[in-house]
Coordinates of C-alpha atoms in Angstrom, one line a residue:
Chain A
X16 CA -75.6 137.5 -45.0
X17 CA -74.3 136.4 -48.3
X18 CA -76.5 134.1 -50.3
X19 CA -76.1 132.5 -53.7
X20 CA -79.1 131.2 -55.5
X21 CA -79.2 129.6 -58.9
X22 CA -82.0 131.4 -60.8
X23 CA -82.9 130.2 -64.2
X24 CA -79.6 128.4 -64.6
X25 CA -77.3 131.2 -63.4
X26 CA -75.8 131.8 -59.9
X27 CA -76.8 135.1 -58.4
X28 CA -75.2 136.3 -55.1
X29 CA -76.3 139.1 -52.9
X30 CA -75.8 140.4 -49.4
X31 CA -79.2 140.2 -47.7
X32 CA -80.8 140.3 -44.3
X33 CA -81.9 136.9 -42.9
X34 CA -85.5 138.0 -43.1
X35 CA -85.3 138.8 -46.8
X36 CA -88.0 136.8 -48.7
X37 CA -87.2 134.9 -51.9
X38 CA -89.9 136.9 -53.7
X39 CA -88.1 140.2 -52.8
X40 CA -84.7 138.7 -53.8
X41 CA -86.1 137.8 -57.2
X42 CA -88.0 141.1 -57.8
X43 CA -85.8 143.7 -56.0
X44 CA -82.3 142.3 -56.2
X45 CA -82.5 140.6 -59.6
X46 CA -85.1 142.7 -61.2
X47 CA -87.1 139.6 -62.2
X48 CA -90.5 141.2 -61.8
X49 CA -92.3 138.4 -63.7
X50 CA -92.8 136.7 -60.3
X51 CA -95.7 138.6 -58.8
X52 CA -96.2 139.4 -55.2
X53 CA -99.8 139.4 -53.9
X54 CA -101.2 138.5 -50.6
X55 CA -97.9 137.9 -48.7
X56 CA -99.6 135.3 -46.6
X57 CA -99.1 132.2 -48.8
X58 CA -102.7 132.1 -49.8
X59 CA -102.9 133.6 -53.3
X60 CA -100.1 131.8 -55.1
X61 CA -99.2 134.5 -57.6
X62 CA -95.6 134.3 -56.2
X63 CA -95.2 130.6 -57.1
X64 CA -91.8 129.7 -58.5
X65 CA -90.1 126.3 -58.9
X66 CA -87.5 125.4 -56.3
X67 CA -85.6 122.3 -57.3
X68 CA -88.4 121.7 -59.8
X69 CA -91.4 121.9 -57.5
X70 CA -93.8 124.8 -57.0
X71 CA -93.3 126.9 -53.8
X72 CA -94.8 130.1 -52.6
X73 CA -91.8 132.5 -52.7
X74 CA -93.4 134.9 -50.2
X75 CA -93.0 132.2 -47.6
X76 CA -89.5 131.0 -48.4
X77 CA -86.5 133.0 -47.1
X78 CA -83.8 133.9 -49.6
X79 CA -81.4 132.3 -47.0
X80 CA -83.4 129.0 -47.2
X81 CA -83.3 129.0 -51.0
X82 CA -79.5 129.5 -51.0
X83 CA -77.8 126.6 -52.8
X84 CA -81.0 125.6 -54.5
X85 CA -82.2 125.9 -58.1
X86 CA -85.0 128.4 -58.6
X87 CA -86.9 128.7 -61.9
X88 CA -89.1 131.8 -62.6
X89 CA -91.4 132.7 -65.4
X90 CA -88.5 134.4 -67.1
X91 CA -86.9 131.0 -67.4
X92 CA -89.7 129.4 -69.2
X93 CA -89.0 130.6 -72.8
X94 CA -86.4 128.4 -74.5
X95 CA -84.1 129.1 -77.5
X96 CA -86.8 127.8 -79.8
X97 CA -89.5 130.2 -78.5
X98 CA -92.2 130.1 -75.9
X99 CA -92.7 127.1 -73.6
X100 CA -95.8 125.1 -74.6
X101 CA -97.4 126.3 -71.4
X102 CA -96.9 129.9 -72.4
X103 CA -98.2 129.2 -75.9
X104 CA -101.2 127.4 -74.4
X105 CA -102.1 130.5 -72.4
X106 CA -102.0 132.4 -75.7
X107 CA -104.0 129.9 -77.7
X108 CA -106.7 129.4 -75.1
X109 CA -107.0 132.9 -73.7
X110 CA -105.6 131.7 -70.3
X111 CA -105.3 135.1 -68.9
X112 CA -107.3 138.3 -68.4
X113 CA -105.6 140.7 -66.1
X114 CA -102.5 138.5 -66.0
X115 CA -101.7 138.9 -62.4
X116 CA -101.9 135.2 -61.5
X117 CA -100.5 134.1 -64.8
X118 CA -96.8 133.6 -63.9
X119 CA -97.6 131.4 -60.9
X120 CA -100.2 129.5 -62.9
X121 CA -97.7 128.8 -65.7
X122 CA -94.9 127.7 -63.3
X123 CA -97.3 125.3 -61.6
X124 CA -98.4 124.0 -65.0
X125 CA -94.8 123.4 -66.1
X126 CA -94.0 121.4 -62.9
X127 CA -97.2 119.4 -63.4
X128 CA -96.4 118.5 -67.0
X129 CA -92.8 117.7 -66.1
X130 CA -94.1 115.0 -63.7
X131 CA -97.3 114.0 -65.5
X132 CA -97.2 114.8 -69.3
X133 CA -100.9 113.7 -69.7
X134 CA -102.8 115.0 -66.7
X135 CA -106.6 114.6 -66.4
X136 CA -108.7 117.7 -65.9
X137 CA -109.0 116.9 -62.2
X138 CA -105.3 116.6 -61.9
X139 CA -104.8 120.0 -63.5
X140 CA -107.5 121.6 -61.2
X141 CA -105.8 120.0 -58.2
X142 CA -102.4 121.3 -59.3
X143 CA -103.5 124.9 -59.5
X144 CA -105.7 124.7 -56.4
X145 CA -103.2 126.7 -54.4
X146 CA -103.5 129.7 -56.7
X147 CA -106.3 132.3 -57.1
X148 CA -107.4 133.9 -60.3
X149 CA -109.5 136.9 -59.3
X150 CA -110.8 137.2 -62.9
X151 CA -112.2 133.7 -62.2
X152 CA -110.8 132.6 -65.5
X153 CA -110.1 129.1 -64.3
X154 CA -111.8 127.3 -67.2
X155 CA -109.5 128.8 -69.8
X156 CA -106.4 128.2 -67.6
X157 CA -107.3 124.5 -67.5
X158 CA -107.8 124.6 -71.3
X159 CA -104.4 126.3 -71.6
X160 CA -102.7 123.6 -69.6
X161 CA -104.5 120.9 -71.6
X162 CA -103.3 122.6 -74.8
X163 CA -99.7 122.5 -73.5
X164 CA -100.1 118.8 -72.7
X165 CA -101.3 118.1 -76.2
X166 CA -98.4 120.1 -77.8
X167 CA -95.2 119.1 -75.9
X168 CA -92.0 120.8 -76.9
X169 CA -90.0 118.8 -79.4
X170 CA -87.0 117.0 -77.7
X171 CA -83.9 119.2 -77.8
X172 CA -82.0 116.8 -80.1
X173 CA -84.8 116.6 -82.7
X174 CA -85.0 119.2 -85.5
X175 CA -87.2 122.1 -84.6
X176 CA -90.5 121.8 -86.3
X177 CA -92.4 124.7 -84.8
X178 CA -94.7 122.0 -83.4
X179 CA -98.3 122.9 -82.8
X180 CA -98.1 126.6 -83.3
X181 CA -100.9 126.6 -85.9
X182 CA -103.2 124.4 -83.8
Chain B
X24 CA -95.3 144.5 -47.6
X25 CA -95.1 142.0 -44.7
X26 CA -91.6 141.2 -43.4
X27 CA -90.6 139.4 -40.2
X28 CA -88.7 141.3 -37.5
X29 CA -84.9 141.0 -37.7
X30 CA -83.4 137.6 -36.7
X31 CA -80.3 135.6 -37.2
X32 CA -80.3 132.6 -39.5
X33 CA -78.4 129.4 -39.0
X34 CA -78.5 126.3 -41.2
X35 CA -78.1 123.1 -39.3
X36 CA -75.9 120.4 -40.9
X37 CA -77.1 117.5 -38.8
X38 CA -79.5 116.7 -35.9
X39 CA -76.6 117.0 -33.5
X40 CA -75.6 120.4 -35.0
X41 CA -79.3 121.6 -34.7
X42 CA -79.4 120.5 -31.0
X43 CA -76.1 122.2 -30.3
X44 CA -77.4 125.4 -31.8
X45 CA -80.6 125.2 -29.8
X46 CA -78.6 124.8 -26.6
X47 CA -76.2 127.6 -27.4
X48 CA -78.7 130.1 -28.7
X49 CA -81.2 129.5 -26.0
X50 CA -85.0 129.9 -25.7
X51 CA -85.3 132.6 -28.4
X52 CA -84.2 130.1 -31.1
X53 CA -86.8 128.3 -33.2
X54 CA -86.4 125.4 -35.6
X55 CA -87.8 126.1 -39.1
X56 CA -88.6 123.5 -41.7
X57 CA -91.3 124.3 -44.2
X58 CA -91.9 127.6 -42.6
X59 CA -95.6 127.9 -43.6
X60 CA -96.8 128.3 -40.0
X61 CA -93.8 130.1 -38.5
X62 CA -93.0 132.7 -41.2
X63 CA -96.6 134.0 -41.5
X64 CA -96.7 134.3 -37.7
X65 CA -93.4 136.2 -37.7
X66 CA -94.7 138.6 -40.4
X67 CA -97.6 139.4 -38.1
X68 CA -95.3 139.6 -35.0
X69 CA -97.2 136.8 -33.3
X70 CA -93.8 135.1 -33.1
X71 CA -90.5 136.9 -32.7
X72 CA -87.7 134.5 -32.4
X73 CA -84.2 135.9 -32.4
X74 CA -82.7 133.0 -34.2
X75 CA -84.0 130.6 -36.8
X76 CA -82.4 127.2 -37.2
X77 CA -83.1 125.8 -40.7
X78 CA -83.3 122.0 -40.6
X79 CA -84.2 121.5 -44.3
X80 CA -80.8 120.0 -45.0
X81 CA -81.4 117.2 -42.5
X82 CA -82.5 114.6 -45.1
X83 CA -81.9 111.8 -42.6
X84 CA -85.1 113.0 -40.9
X85 CA -87.1 112.5 -44.1
X86 CA -88.2 108.9 -44.3
X87 CA -91.1 106.5 -44.1
X88 CA -90.4 102.9 -43.0
X89 CA -92.0 100.0 -41.1
X90 CA -90.0 98.8 -38.2
X91 CA -90.9 97.1 -34.9
X92 CA -94.6 96.8 -35.7
X93 CA -94.8 100.6 -36.3
X94 CA -94.8 102.9 -39.2
X95 CA -91.9 105.3 -38.4
X96 CA -92.1 108.7 -40.0
X97 CA -89.2 111.2 -39.9
X98 CA -90.1 114.6 -38.7
X99 CA -89.0 116.3 -41.9
X100 CA -91.3 114.2 -44.1
X101 CA -93.3 116.6 -46.2
X102 CA -97.1 116.6 -46.5
X103 CA -96.7 115.7 -50.2
X104 CA -94.7 112.6 -49.4
X105 CA -97.3 111.5 -46.9
X106 CA -100.0 112.0 -49.5
X107 CA -98.2 110.2 -52.3
X108 CA -97.0 107.3 -50.1
X109 CA -98.7 103.9 -50.8
X110 CA -97.2 102.6 -47.6
X111 CA -98.9 105.3 -45.6
X112 CA -102.2 105.0 -47.4
X113 CA -102.3 101.2 -47.2
X114 CA -101.8 101.2 -43.4
X115 CA -103.4 104.5 -42.5
X116 CA -105.9 105.8 -45.0
X117 CA -106.8 108.5 -42.5
X118 CA -103.5 110.3 -43.6
X119 CA -104.5 110.4 -47.2
X120 CA -108.0 111.7 -46.2
X121 CA -106.5 114.5 -44.2
X122 CA -103.6 115.4 -46.5
X123 CA -105.9 115.9 -49.5
X124 CA -107.6 118.7 -47.6
X125 CA -104.5 120.3 -45.9
X126 CA -103.7 123.6 -47.5
X127 CA -102.7 123.3 -51.2
X128 CA -100.0 121.6 -53.3
X129 CA -97.3 124.3 -53.1
X130 CA -97.7 124.5 -49.3
X131 CA -97.7 120.7 -49.1
X132 CA -94.4 120.7 -51.0
X133 CA -92.8 122.5 -48.1
X134 CA -94.7 121.8 -44.9
X135 CA -93.6 118.9 -42.7
X136 CA -95.4 116.6 -40.3
X137 CA -93.0 117.6 -37.6
X138 CA -93.7 121.2 -38.1
X139 CA -97.4 120.6 -38.1
X140 CA -97.3 118.8 -34.8
X141 CA -94.9 121.2 -33.1
X142 CA -97.0 124.2 -34.2
X143 CA -99.8 122.6 -32.1
X144 CA -102.6 124.6 -33.6
X145 CA -105.9 123.5 -32.2
X146 CA -107.1 123.2 -35.9
X147 CA -104.2 121.2 -37.0
X148 CA -105.4 118.2 -39.0
X149 CA -102.3 116.0 -38.4
X150 CA -102.6 116.5 -34.7
X151 CA -106.0 114.9 -34.8
X152 CA -104.8 112.1 -37.1
X153 CA -101.9 111.3 -34.9
X154 CA -104.1 111.4 -31.8
X155 CA -106.7 109.0 -33.4
X156 CA -103.8 106.6 -34.3
X157 CA -102.3 106.8 -30.8
X158 CA -98.9 108.0 -32.2
X159 CA -95.8 108.1 -30.1
X160 CA -93.5 111.0 -30.7
X161 CA -89.8 110.7 -30.4
X162 CA -88.1 113.9 -29.1
X163 CA -84.4 114.2 -29.0
X164 CA -82.1 116.4 -26.9
X165 CA -78.3 116.3 -26.5
X166 CA -78.8 114.0 -23.5
X167 CA -80.8 111.4 -25.5
X168 CA -84.2 110.7 -26.7
X169 CA -87.6 110.3 -25.1
X170 CA -90.8 108.8 -26.4
X171 CA -94.0 110.8 -25.7
X172 CA -97.5 109.6 -26.3
X173 CA -99.5 112.0 -28.5
X174 CA -101.9 112.7 -25.6
X175 CA -99.0 114.0 -23.5
X176 CA -97.2 115.8 -26.4
X177 CA -100.0 118.3 -27.1
X178 CA -100.3 120.7 -24.2
X179 CA -102.8 123.1 -25.6
X180 CA -102.7 125.9 -28.2
X181 CA -99.2 126.3 -29.6
X182 CA -97.6 124.4 -26.8
X183 CA -96.0 121.0 -26.8
X184 CA -93.9 118.8 -24.5
X185 CA -90.8 119.6 -26.6
X186 CA -88.2 121.4 -24.4
X187 CA -86.3 124.4 -25.6
X188 CA -83.2 122.4 -26.4
X189 CA -85.0 119.5 -28.0
X190 CA -86.5 118.7 -31.3
X191 CA -89.1 116.2 -32.6
X192 CA -87.3 113.7 -34.7
X193 CA -89.8 110.8 -35.4
X194 CA -93.5 109.9 -35.3
X195 CA -94.3 106.3 -34.5
X196 CA -97.7 104.9 -35.5
X197 CA -98.5 101.4 -34.2
X198 CA -99.7 98.9 -36.9
X199 CA -102.9 97.4 -35.7
X200 CA -104.3 94.2 -37.4
X201 CA -107.8 94.4 -38.8
X202 CA -108.0 98.1 -38.5
X203 CA -109.3 101.0 -40.5
X204 CA -109.2 104.8 -40.2
X205 CA -110.8 107.8 -41.8
X206 CA -110.8 111.6 -41.5
X207 CA -113.8 113.9 -42.1
X208 CA -113.4 117.7 -42.3
X209 CA -115.7 120.6 -43.1
X210 CA -114.0 123.7 -44.4
X211 CA -115.3 127.0 -45.9
X212 CA -113.2 126.8 -49.0
X213 CA -110.6 124.6 -50.5
X214 CA -107.4 124.5 -48.5
X215 CA -108.8 126.3 -45.5
X216 CA -108.4 125.4 -41.9
X217 CA -111.2 123.2 -40.6
X218 CA -114.5 124.6 -39.4
X219 CA -114.5 121.3 -37.6
X220 CA -113.0 117.9 -38.2
X221 CA -113.0 114.4 -36.8
X222 CA -110.6 111.4 -37.2
X223 CA -111.5 107.8 -36.4
X224 CA -109.5 104.6 -36.1
X225 CA -110.7 101.3 -35.0
X226 CA -109.9 97.6 -35.1
X227 CA -112.3 94.7 -35.4
X228 CA -111.9 91.4 -33.5
X229 CA -114.5 88.8 -33.9
X230 CA -117.0 91.3 -35.2
X231 CA -116.5 93.7 -32.3
X232 CA -114.5 96.9 -31.9
X233 CA -111.2 96.1 -30.2
X234 CA -109.4 99.4 -30.2
X235 CA -110.9 102.8 -31.0
X236 CA -109.3 106.2 -31.4
X237 CA -111.5 109.3 -31.9
X238 CA -109.8 112.7 -32.2
X239 CA -111.2 116.2 -33.1
X240 CA -109.7 119.3 -34.6
X241 CA -110.8 122.9 -34.4
X242 CA -113.3 121.9 -31.7
X243 CA -111.8 123.6 -28.7
X244 CA -108.4 124.5 -27.3
X245 CA -108.0 121.4 -25.1
X246 CA -109.7 118.7 -27.1
X247 CA -107.8 116.3 -29.1
X248 CA -108.9 112.8 -28.2
X249 CA -112.6 112.3 -27.3
X250 CA -112.1 109.7 -24.5
X251 CA -115.9 109.3 -24.0
X252 CA -116.5 108.6 -27.6
X253 CA -113.7 106.0 -27.6
X254 CA -115.1 104.3 -24.5
X255 CA -118.6 104.2 -26.1
X256 CA -117.2 102.1 -28.9
X257 CA -115.1 99.5 -27.1
X258 CA -116.5 96.0 -27.3
X259 CA -119.4 97.1 -29.4
X260 CA -120.4 95.8 -32.8
X261 CA -119.7 98.4 -35.5
X262 CA -123.3 99.5 -36.0
X263 CA -124.9 102.7 -36.8
X264 CA -126.2 102.7 -33.2
X265 CA -122.7 102.5 -31.8
X266 CA -121.5 105.2 -34.1
X267 CA -124.4 107.5 -33.0
X268 CA -123.5 107.0 -29.4
X269 CA -119.8 107.9 -30.1
X270 CA -120.9 110.9 -32.1
X271 CA -123.0 112.2 -29.2
X272 CA -120.2 111.6 -26.8
X273 CA -117.7 113.5 -29.1
X274 CA -120.2 116.4 -29.2
X275 CA -120.3 116.4 -25.4
X276 CA -116.5 116.2 -25.1
X277 CA -115.7 119.1 -27.4
X278 CA -115.6 122.8 -26.5
X279 CA -116.0 124.8 -29.6
X280 CA -116.1 128.6 -29.8
X281 CA -118.2 130.8 -32.0
X282 CA -116.1 132.6 -34.6
X283 CA -116.0 133.6 -38.3
X284 CA -116.1 129.9 -39.3
X285 CA -119.4 129.2 -37.5
X286 CA -121.3 129.1 -34.2
X287 CA -120.4 126.9 -31.3
X288 CA -123.7 125.1 -31.7
X289 CA -123.0 124.4 -35.4
X290 CA -119.6 123.1 -34.6
X291 CA -120.9 120.9 -31.9
X292 CA -123.4 119.4 -34.4
X293 CA -120.4 118.8 -36.7
X294 CA -118.5 117.0 -34.0
X295 CA -121.3 114.5 -33.8
X296 CA -122.0 114.2 -37.5
X297 CA -118.3 114.0 -38.6
X298 CA -117.5 111.5 -35.9
X299 CA -120.2 109.2 -37.3
X300 CA -119.1 109.7 -40.9
X301 CA -115.5 109.0 -40.0
X302 CA -116.5 105.9 -38.1
X303 CA -118.6 104.5 -40.9
X304 CA -115.7 104.8 -43.3
X305 CA -113.1 103.5 -40.8
X306 CA -115.3 100.5 -40.0
X307 CA -115.7 99.7 -43.7
X308 CA -112.0 99.9 -44.2
X309 CA -111.4 97.7 -41.1
X310 CA -113.8 95.1 -42.5
X311 CA -111.9 95.0 -45.8
X312 CA -108.6 94.7 -43.9
X313 CA -110.0 91.9 -41.8
X314 CA -111.3 90.1 -44.9
X315 CA -107.9 90.5 -46.6
X316 CA -106.2 89.1 -43.5
X317 CA -108.6 86.2 -43.4
X318 CA -108.0 85.4 -47.0
X319 CA -104.3 85.4 -46.3
X320 CA -104.8 82.9 -43.5
X321 CA -103.8 85.2 -40.6
X322 CA -105.2 84.8 -37.2
X323 CA -108.0 87.1 -36.2

């Protein structure tokens, strides 16, 4: 069947089987391998992408179900002015070790900050509670999200000031 | 890589369209909403439907409203909406207790109340919540709708009263004055299925328990409501003694099995203890509701 999914702002079409999973569509058909694929059972959360702005586990969404929706992956985080504050936060606060859970963690963090620009530590921990870091580096992941909350990107219309990079 | 066996996909454009598809495609068609129960089962070949009918576009089944003395919940309402709804939390705090410990945020973004109830897993938290609250479930077929009490809806593991050409469209929860409710769950890790769980709902009239609903999850294939625990509470004052009697009755009513989550003996102990804990919190909340109603000058 023919599906068209808007991924990172661009429509992508492919002829897929009904059983084709969104994570395979992103990785195999579009070559967007930033979205990782782990447990395949909707437990580990490394495959989290944003669908219509909210985190979903792409191993448990059919490509057919995502057709007509807007999907955002880690490749869509970086803007024209550089890294998303969430990405920069992971750099600043050493938010990753092996990096396997990182794309899903960052997408969840982005969705959280879009809804709640100043989350408490508990709210951050709750937001990432559907995702596993097998390096157990949760403390620095939380710090990375806190850093991003403290260094929001400048509004698009404002002049770029390279905000917070030296923090 | 886990992939379901081949099937055909249809996207329903309306409830009528979904019902027509169910009728045309026959018994090997399944409705899918969030997909977080069905798709994992299909990957493991525990379910092998030939057709999936996607109802995610039926936004007219996604609502929460008070009507006719009931809270009416559309079947496509997501876990997240239930958790974030003040309307739900103010009338039925048991929903917020349960939703906080159902899976995790990305799963709650997709999973629906209708899907949870139709999956009819013996460990399903919302089945116990709806049983404790004495929900009525509205099932629609092309010939019309029928309302089924929760006790008759759940027919055992993975089986419900929904016919092959029908779908669950609405959950109705009666608003009971001076009532309170609570849910208590023990799990091995965050977001896991329950080792055991108990839900309690009760109303207070003149200092005594008027209505009582006690329901258990993960405590046996056939157990949802604990009728003996409910009977032990009726007409009693909401005391620790009454809650202990209800807890003992719930432990007698349940039928747990030993598995990786714990021994039958341990789970039976939990049935007792969690029933007592849920009742304490439900009674506290009912007392607050009764006080608020008294302050507002309503009849008790």
